[in-house]
Coordinates of C-alpha atoms in Angstrom, one line a residue:
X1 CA -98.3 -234.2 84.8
X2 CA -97.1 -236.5 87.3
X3 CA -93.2 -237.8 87.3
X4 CA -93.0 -241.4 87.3
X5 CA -90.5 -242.7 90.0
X6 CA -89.5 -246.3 91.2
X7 CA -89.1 -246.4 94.8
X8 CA -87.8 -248.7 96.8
X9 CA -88.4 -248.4 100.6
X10 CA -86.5 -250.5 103.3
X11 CA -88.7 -249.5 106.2
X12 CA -90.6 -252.1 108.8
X13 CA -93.3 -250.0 109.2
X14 CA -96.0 -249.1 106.6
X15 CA -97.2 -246.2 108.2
X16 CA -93.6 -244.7 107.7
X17 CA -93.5 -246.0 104.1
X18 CA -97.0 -244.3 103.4
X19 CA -95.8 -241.1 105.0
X20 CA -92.8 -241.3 102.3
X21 CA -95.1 -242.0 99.5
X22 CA -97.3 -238.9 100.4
X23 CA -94.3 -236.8 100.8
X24 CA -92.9 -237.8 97.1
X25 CA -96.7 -237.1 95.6
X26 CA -96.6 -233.7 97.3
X27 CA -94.3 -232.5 95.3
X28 CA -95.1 -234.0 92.0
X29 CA -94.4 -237.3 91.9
X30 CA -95.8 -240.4 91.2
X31 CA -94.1 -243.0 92.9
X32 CA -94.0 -246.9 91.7
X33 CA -93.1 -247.8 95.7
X34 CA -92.4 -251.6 96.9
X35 CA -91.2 -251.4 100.9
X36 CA -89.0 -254.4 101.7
X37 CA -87.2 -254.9 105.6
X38 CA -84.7 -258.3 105.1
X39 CA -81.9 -259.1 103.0
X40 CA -84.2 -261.7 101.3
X41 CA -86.8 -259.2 100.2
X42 CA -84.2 -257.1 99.0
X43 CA -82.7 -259.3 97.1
X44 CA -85.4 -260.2 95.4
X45 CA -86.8 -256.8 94.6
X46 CA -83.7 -256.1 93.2
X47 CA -83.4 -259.1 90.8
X48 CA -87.2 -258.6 89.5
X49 CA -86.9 -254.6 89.0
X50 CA -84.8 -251.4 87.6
X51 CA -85.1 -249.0 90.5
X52 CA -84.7 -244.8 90.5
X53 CA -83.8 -244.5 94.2
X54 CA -83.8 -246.2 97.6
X55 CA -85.1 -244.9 100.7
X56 CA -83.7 -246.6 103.9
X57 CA -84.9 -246.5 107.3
X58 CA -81.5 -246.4 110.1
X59 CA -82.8 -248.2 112.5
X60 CA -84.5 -251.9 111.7
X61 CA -84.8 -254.8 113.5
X62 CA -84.0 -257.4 110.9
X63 CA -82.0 -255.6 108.6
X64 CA -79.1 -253.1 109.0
X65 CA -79.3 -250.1 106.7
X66 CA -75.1 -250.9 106.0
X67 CA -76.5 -254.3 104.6
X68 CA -79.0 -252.6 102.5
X69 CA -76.5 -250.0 101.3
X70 CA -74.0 -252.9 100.2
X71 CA -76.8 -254.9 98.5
X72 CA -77.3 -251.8 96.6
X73 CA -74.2 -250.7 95.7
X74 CA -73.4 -254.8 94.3
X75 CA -76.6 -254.1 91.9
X76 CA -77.2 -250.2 91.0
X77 CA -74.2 -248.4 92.8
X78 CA -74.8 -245.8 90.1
X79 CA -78.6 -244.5 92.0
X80 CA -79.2 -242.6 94.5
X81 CA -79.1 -244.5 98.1
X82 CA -81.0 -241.7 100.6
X83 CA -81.1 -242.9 104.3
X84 CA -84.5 -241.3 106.1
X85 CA -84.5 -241.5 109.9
X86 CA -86.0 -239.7 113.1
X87 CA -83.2 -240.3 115.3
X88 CA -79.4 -240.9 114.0
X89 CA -76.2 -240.1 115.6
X90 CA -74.0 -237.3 113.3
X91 CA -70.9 -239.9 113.8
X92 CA -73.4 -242.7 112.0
X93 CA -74.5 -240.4 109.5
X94 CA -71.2 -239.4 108.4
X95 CA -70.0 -242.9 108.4
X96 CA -72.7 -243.7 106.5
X97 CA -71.9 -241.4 103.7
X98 CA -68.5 -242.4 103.8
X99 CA -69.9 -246.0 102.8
X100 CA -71.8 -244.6 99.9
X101 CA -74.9 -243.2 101.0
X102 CA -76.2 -240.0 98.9
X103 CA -77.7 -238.1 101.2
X104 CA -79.3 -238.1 104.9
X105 CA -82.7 -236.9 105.8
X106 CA -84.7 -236.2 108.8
X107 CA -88.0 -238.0 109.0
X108 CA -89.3 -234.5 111.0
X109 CA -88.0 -232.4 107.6
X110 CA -89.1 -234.3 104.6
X111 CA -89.4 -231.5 102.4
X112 CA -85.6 -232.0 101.6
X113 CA -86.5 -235.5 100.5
X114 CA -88.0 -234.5 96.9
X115 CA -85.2 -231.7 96.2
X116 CA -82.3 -234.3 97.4
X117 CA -83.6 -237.3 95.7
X118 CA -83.9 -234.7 92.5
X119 CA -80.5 -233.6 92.6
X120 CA -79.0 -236.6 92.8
X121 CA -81.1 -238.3 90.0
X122 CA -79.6 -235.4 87.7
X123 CA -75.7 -236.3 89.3
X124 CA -76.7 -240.0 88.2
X125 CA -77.6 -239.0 84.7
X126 CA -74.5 -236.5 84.4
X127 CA -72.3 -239.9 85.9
X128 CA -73.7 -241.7 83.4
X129 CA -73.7 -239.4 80.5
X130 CA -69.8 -238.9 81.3
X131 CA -69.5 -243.0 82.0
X132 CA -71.1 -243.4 78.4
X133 CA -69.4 -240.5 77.1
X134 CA -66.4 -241.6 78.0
X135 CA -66.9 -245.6 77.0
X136 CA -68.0 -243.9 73.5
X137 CA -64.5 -242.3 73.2
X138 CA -62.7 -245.1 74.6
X139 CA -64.4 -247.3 71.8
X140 CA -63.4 -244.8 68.8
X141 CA -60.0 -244.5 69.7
X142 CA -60.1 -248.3 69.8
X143 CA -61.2 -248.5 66.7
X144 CA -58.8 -245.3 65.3
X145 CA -55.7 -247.1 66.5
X146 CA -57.4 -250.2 64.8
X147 CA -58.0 -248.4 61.3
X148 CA -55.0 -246.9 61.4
X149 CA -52.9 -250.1 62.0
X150 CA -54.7 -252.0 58.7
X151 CA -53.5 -248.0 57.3
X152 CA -50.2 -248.7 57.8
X153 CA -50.4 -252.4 56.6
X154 CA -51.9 -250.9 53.2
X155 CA -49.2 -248.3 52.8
X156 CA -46.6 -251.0 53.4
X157 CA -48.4 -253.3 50.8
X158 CA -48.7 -250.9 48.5
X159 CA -45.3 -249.6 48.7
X160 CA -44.4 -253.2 48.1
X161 CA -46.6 -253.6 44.7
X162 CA -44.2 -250.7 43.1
X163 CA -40.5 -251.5 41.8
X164 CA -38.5 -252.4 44.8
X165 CA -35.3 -252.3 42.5
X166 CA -34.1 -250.4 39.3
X167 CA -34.5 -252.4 36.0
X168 CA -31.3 -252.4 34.4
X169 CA -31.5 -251.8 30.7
X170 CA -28.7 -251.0 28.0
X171 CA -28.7 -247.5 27.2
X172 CA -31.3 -246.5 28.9
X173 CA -32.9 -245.2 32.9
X174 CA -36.2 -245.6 34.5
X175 CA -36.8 -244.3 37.6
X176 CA -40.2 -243.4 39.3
X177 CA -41.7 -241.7 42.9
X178 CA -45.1 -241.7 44.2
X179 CA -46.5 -239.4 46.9
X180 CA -49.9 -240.4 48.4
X181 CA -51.9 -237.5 49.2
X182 CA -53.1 -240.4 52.1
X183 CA -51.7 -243.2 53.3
X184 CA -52.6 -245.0 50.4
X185 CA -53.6 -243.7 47.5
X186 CA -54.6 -244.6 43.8
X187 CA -51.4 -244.1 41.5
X188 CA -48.9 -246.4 40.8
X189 CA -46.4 -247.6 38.2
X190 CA -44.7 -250.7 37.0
X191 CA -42.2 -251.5 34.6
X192 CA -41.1 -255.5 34.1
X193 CA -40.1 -257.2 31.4
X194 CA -42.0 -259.5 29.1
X195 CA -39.4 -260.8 27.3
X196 CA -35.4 -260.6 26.9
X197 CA -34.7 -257.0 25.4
X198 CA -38.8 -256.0 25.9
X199 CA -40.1 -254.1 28.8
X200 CA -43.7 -253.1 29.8
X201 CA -45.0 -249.9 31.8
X202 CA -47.5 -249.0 33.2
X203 CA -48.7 -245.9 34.8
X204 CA -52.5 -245.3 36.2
X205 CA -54.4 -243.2 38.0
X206 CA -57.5 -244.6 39.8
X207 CA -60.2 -241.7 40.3
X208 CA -60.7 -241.2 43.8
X209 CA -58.0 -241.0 46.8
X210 CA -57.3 -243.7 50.2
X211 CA -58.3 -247.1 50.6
X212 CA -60.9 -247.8 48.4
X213 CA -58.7 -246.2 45.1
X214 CA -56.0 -248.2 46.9
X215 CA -57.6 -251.2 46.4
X216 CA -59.2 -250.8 42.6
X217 CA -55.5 -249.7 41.9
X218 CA -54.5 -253.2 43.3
X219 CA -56.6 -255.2 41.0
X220 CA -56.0 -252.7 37.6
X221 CA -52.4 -253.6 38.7
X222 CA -52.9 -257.4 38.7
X223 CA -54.9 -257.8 35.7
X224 CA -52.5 -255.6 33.5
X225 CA -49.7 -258.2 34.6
X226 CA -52.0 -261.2 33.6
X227 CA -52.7 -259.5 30.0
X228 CA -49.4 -257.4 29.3
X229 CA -47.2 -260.5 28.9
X230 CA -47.0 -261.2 24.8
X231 CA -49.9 -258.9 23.6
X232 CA -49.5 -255.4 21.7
X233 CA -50.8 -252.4 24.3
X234 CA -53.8 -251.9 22.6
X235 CA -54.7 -255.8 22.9
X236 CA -53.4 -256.0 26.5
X237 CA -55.5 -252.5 27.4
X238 CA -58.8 -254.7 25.7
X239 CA -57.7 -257.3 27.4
X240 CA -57.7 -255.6 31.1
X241 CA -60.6 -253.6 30.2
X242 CA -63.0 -257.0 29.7
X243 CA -61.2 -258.3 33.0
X244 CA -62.2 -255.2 35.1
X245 CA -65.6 -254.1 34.1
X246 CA -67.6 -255.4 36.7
X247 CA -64.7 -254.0 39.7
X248 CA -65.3 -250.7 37.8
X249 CA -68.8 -250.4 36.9
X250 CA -69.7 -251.8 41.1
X251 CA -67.3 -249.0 42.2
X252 CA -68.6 -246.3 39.5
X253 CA -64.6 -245.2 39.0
X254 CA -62.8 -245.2 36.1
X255 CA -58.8 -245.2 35.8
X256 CA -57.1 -243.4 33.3
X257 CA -53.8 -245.3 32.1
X258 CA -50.6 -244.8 30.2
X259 CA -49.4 -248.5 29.1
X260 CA -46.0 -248.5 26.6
X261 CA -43.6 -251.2 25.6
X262 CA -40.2 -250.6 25.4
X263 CA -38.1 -252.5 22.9
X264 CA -34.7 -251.4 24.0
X265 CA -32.8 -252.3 20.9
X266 CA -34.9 -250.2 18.7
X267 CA -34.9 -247.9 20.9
X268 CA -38.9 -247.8 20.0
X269 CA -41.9 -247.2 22.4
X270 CA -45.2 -248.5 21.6
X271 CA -48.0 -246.8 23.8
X272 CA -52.0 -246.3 24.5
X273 CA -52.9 -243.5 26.6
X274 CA -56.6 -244.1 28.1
X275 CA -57.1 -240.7 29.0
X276 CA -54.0 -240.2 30.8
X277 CA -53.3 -237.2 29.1
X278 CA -50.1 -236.1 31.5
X279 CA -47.3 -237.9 29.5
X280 CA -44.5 -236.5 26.5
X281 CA -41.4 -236.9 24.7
X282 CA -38.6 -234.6 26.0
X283 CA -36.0 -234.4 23.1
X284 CA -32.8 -233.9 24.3
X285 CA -32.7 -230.0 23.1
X286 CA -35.5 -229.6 24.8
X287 CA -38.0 -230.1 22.9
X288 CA -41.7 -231.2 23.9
X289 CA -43.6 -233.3 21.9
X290 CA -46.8 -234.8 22.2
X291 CA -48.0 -238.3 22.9
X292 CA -51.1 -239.3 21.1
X293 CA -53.5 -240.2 20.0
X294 CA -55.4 -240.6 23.0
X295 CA -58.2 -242.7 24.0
X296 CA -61.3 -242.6 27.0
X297 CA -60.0 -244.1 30.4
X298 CA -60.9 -247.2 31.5
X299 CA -64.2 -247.5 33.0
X300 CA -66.2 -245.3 30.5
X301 CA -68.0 -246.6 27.7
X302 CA -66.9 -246.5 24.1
X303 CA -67.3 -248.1 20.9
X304 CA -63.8 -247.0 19.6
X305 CA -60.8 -249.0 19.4
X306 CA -57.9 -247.6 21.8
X307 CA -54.9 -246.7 19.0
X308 CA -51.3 -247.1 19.1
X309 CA -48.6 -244.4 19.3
X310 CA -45.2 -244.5 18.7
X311 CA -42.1 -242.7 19.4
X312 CA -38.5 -243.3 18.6
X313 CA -35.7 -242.3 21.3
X314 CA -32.9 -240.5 20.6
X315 CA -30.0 -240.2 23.1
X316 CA -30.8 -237.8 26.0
X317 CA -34.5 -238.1 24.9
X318 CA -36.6 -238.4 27.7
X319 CA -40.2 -240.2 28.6
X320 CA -42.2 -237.8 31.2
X321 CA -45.3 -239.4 32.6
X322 CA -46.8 -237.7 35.8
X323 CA -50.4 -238.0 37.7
X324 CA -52.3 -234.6 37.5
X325 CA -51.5 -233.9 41.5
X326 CA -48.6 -232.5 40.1
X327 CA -51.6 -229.8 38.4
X328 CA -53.3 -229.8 41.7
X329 CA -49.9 -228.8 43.5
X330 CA -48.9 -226.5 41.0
X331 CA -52.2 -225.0 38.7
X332 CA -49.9 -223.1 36.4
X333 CA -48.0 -226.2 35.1
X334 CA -47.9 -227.8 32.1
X335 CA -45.5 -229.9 29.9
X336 CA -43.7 -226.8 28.5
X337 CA -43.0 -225.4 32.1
X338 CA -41.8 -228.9 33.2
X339 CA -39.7 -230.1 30.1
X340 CA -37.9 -226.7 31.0
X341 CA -37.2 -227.6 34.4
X342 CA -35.7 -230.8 33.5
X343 CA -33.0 -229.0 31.6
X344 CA -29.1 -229.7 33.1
X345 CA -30.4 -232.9 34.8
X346 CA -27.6 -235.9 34.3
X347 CA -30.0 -238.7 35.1
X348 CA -33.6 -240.1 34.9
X349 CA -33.7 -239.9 38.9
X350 CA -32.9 -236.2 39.1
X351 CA -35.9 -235.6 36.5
X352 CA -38.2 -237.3 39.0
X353 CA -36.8 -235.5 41.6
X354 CA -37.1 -231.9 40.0
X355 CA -40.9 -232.4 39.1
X356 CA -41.6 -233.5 42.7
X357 CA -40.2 -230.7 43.7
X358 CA -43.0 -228.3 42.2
X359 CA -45.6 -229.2 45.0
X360 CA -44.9 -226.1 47.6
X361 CA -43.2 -227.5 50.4
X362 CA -44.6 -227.6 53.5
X363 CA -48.4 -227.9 52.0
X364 CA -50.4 -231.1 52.3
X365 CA -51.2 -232.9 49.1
X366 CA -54.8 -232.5 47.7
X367 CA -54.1 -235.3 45.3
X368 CA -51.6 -238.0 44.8
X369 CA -48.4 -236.9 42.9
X370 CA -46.5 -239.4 41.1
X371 CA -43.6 -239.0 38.5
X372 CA -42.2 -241.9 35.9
X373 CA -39.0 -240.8 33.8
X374 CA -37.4 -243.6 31.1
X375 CA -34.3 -241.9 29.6
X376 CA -32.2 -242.4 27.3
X377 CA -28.7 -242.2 28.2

């Protein structure tokens, strides 16, 4: 099967363009061939048509083959320019080439014709292939350096959404840390007050890691401030769960929440856990106890009412709610193993600190690891 090739020749006479056409069909091609011998035709060839290669006579009355080669090199610089003549001088021929021509070829020794226009067809295609190649990277870093700016501008929101400041409360510490296994990631905490003497928290953990859990933990985040303000947590957790069915079913994720209110001068907390899970009672001897009950996270489907727990503090009693990356950074830990590690610390902020500590360090996070301590002092 013949290989299709659009040639065009800049030649006055016929005779020598025919001789070229013959020449290209020996040896298997099957040229699409329009001669042309002014700048006009050129012109105009080259504005109606995509061409392979051009074949240039040196020596033409109306038209100089360094006015062909320019018009060339303005429209398709990137094919192969192949100058054909009987009689050429080697200064002119090297000049030539200097100006851009591909290749030079003797009218008496056209069987170099086929191989040279070959070769440099497959140069052209590797220029191109590199050209594109090299656009395509050019593009992706764009675009890197792009995603990774709006990155940043997350992580900076986000760290912005947490506390900024410690909540001062009589008798008592709060302190927190979260670790992205990302940029951003899908944990976070809050603590505010609702009232004089009252104070909400909030701890969640939005299934999934970077931008997208980012952004669901944005809008959990909101819609527990709109609900949390005078309500019980099991009303407010109703509340938020109404509020964020559609973000949750559209995303298929779920969040799993620990939401307590703090009345300091009881010294009471009021909780729901929504299939948090990670979260206990540090007496002050060291004792663990348990937080429950404990309901489905929000997101999955139940009939059942999320219950109330309760817990009264004593002082050096301690509130220990963590996201399981602590699990994925340590496999072996549990509440026991980190109630004991919390023992000797003065303050809520050394707690945090100490249960951070268990990821290995050194070794990326799988998951996000986040720690929220409220002692009492």
């Amino acid at each position: 099967m013949s290989e299709p090739l659009r040639v065009l020749i800049i030649d006055d006479y016929e005779k020598d363009a025919q001789l070229l056409i013959r020449a290209l069909r020996k040896e298997g091609l099957e040229p699409y061939a329009e001669r042309i011998c002014t700048a006009p035709a050129m012109e105009r060839a080259l504005g109606s048509g995509s061409w392979d290669v051009a074949i240039s006579d040196c020596h033409m009355p109306e038209f100089s083959v360094e006015g062909a080669l320019a018009l060339w090199q303005r429209e398709l610089a990137d094919r192969p320019f192949i100058v054909v003549s009987g009689a050429i001088g080697e200064e002119e021929a090297v000049a030539l080439l200097k100006a851009g021509a591909h290749d030079f070829v003797k009218k008496s020794n056209l069987a170099r014709l086929v191989p040279a226009i070959r070769r440099e067809l497959r140069d052209a295609a590797d220029r191109q292939a590199r050209k594109s190649a090299e656009e395509a990277l050019r593009q992706s870093e764009m675009r890197r350096c792009q995603l990774q700016t709006e990155l940043n501008c997350a992580a900076e929101m986000q760290k912005l959404l947490l506390p900024q400041a410690p909540l001062f409360l009589p008798g008592f510490e709060i302190a927190a840390s979260c670790f992205p296994a990302r940029q951003v990631g899908g944990d976070f905490y809050d603590w505010y007050e609702t009232m004089p003497g009252i104070v909400t928290i909030t701890f969640g953990d939005v299934m999934g890691k970077g931008l997208a859990a980012a952004m669901l933990m944005t809008t959990v985040r909101a819609s527990l401030r709109a609900v949390t303000l005078r309500v019980q947590p099991s009303l407010a957790i109703k509340l938020a769960e109404q509020s964020l069915q559609h973000d949750l079913n559209s995303s298929e994720s779920f969040v799993t929440l620990f939401l307590a209110r703090l009345n300091v001068e009881a010294s009471l907390l009021t909780y729901v856990d929504c299939g948090h899970g990670y979260a206990f009672l540090r007496r002050k001897d060291g004792r663990v106890e348990e937080l429950l009950p404990r309901g489905l996270p929000l997101g999955i489907s139940s009939a059942e009412n999320y219950q109330e727990g309760g817990c009264v503090f004593e002082p050096g009693d301690a509130l220990v709610v963590y996201s399981d990356g602590v699990i994925d950074a340590m496999p072996e830990a549990d509440h026991g193993m980190i109630a004991s590690r919390l023992a000797g610390a003065p303050d809520a902020r050394e707690m945090v600190a100490r249960i951070a500590a268990l990821a290995p360090p050194g070794i990326p996070l799988t998951d996000d690891l986040t720690v929220l301590v409220v002692r009492k002092s």
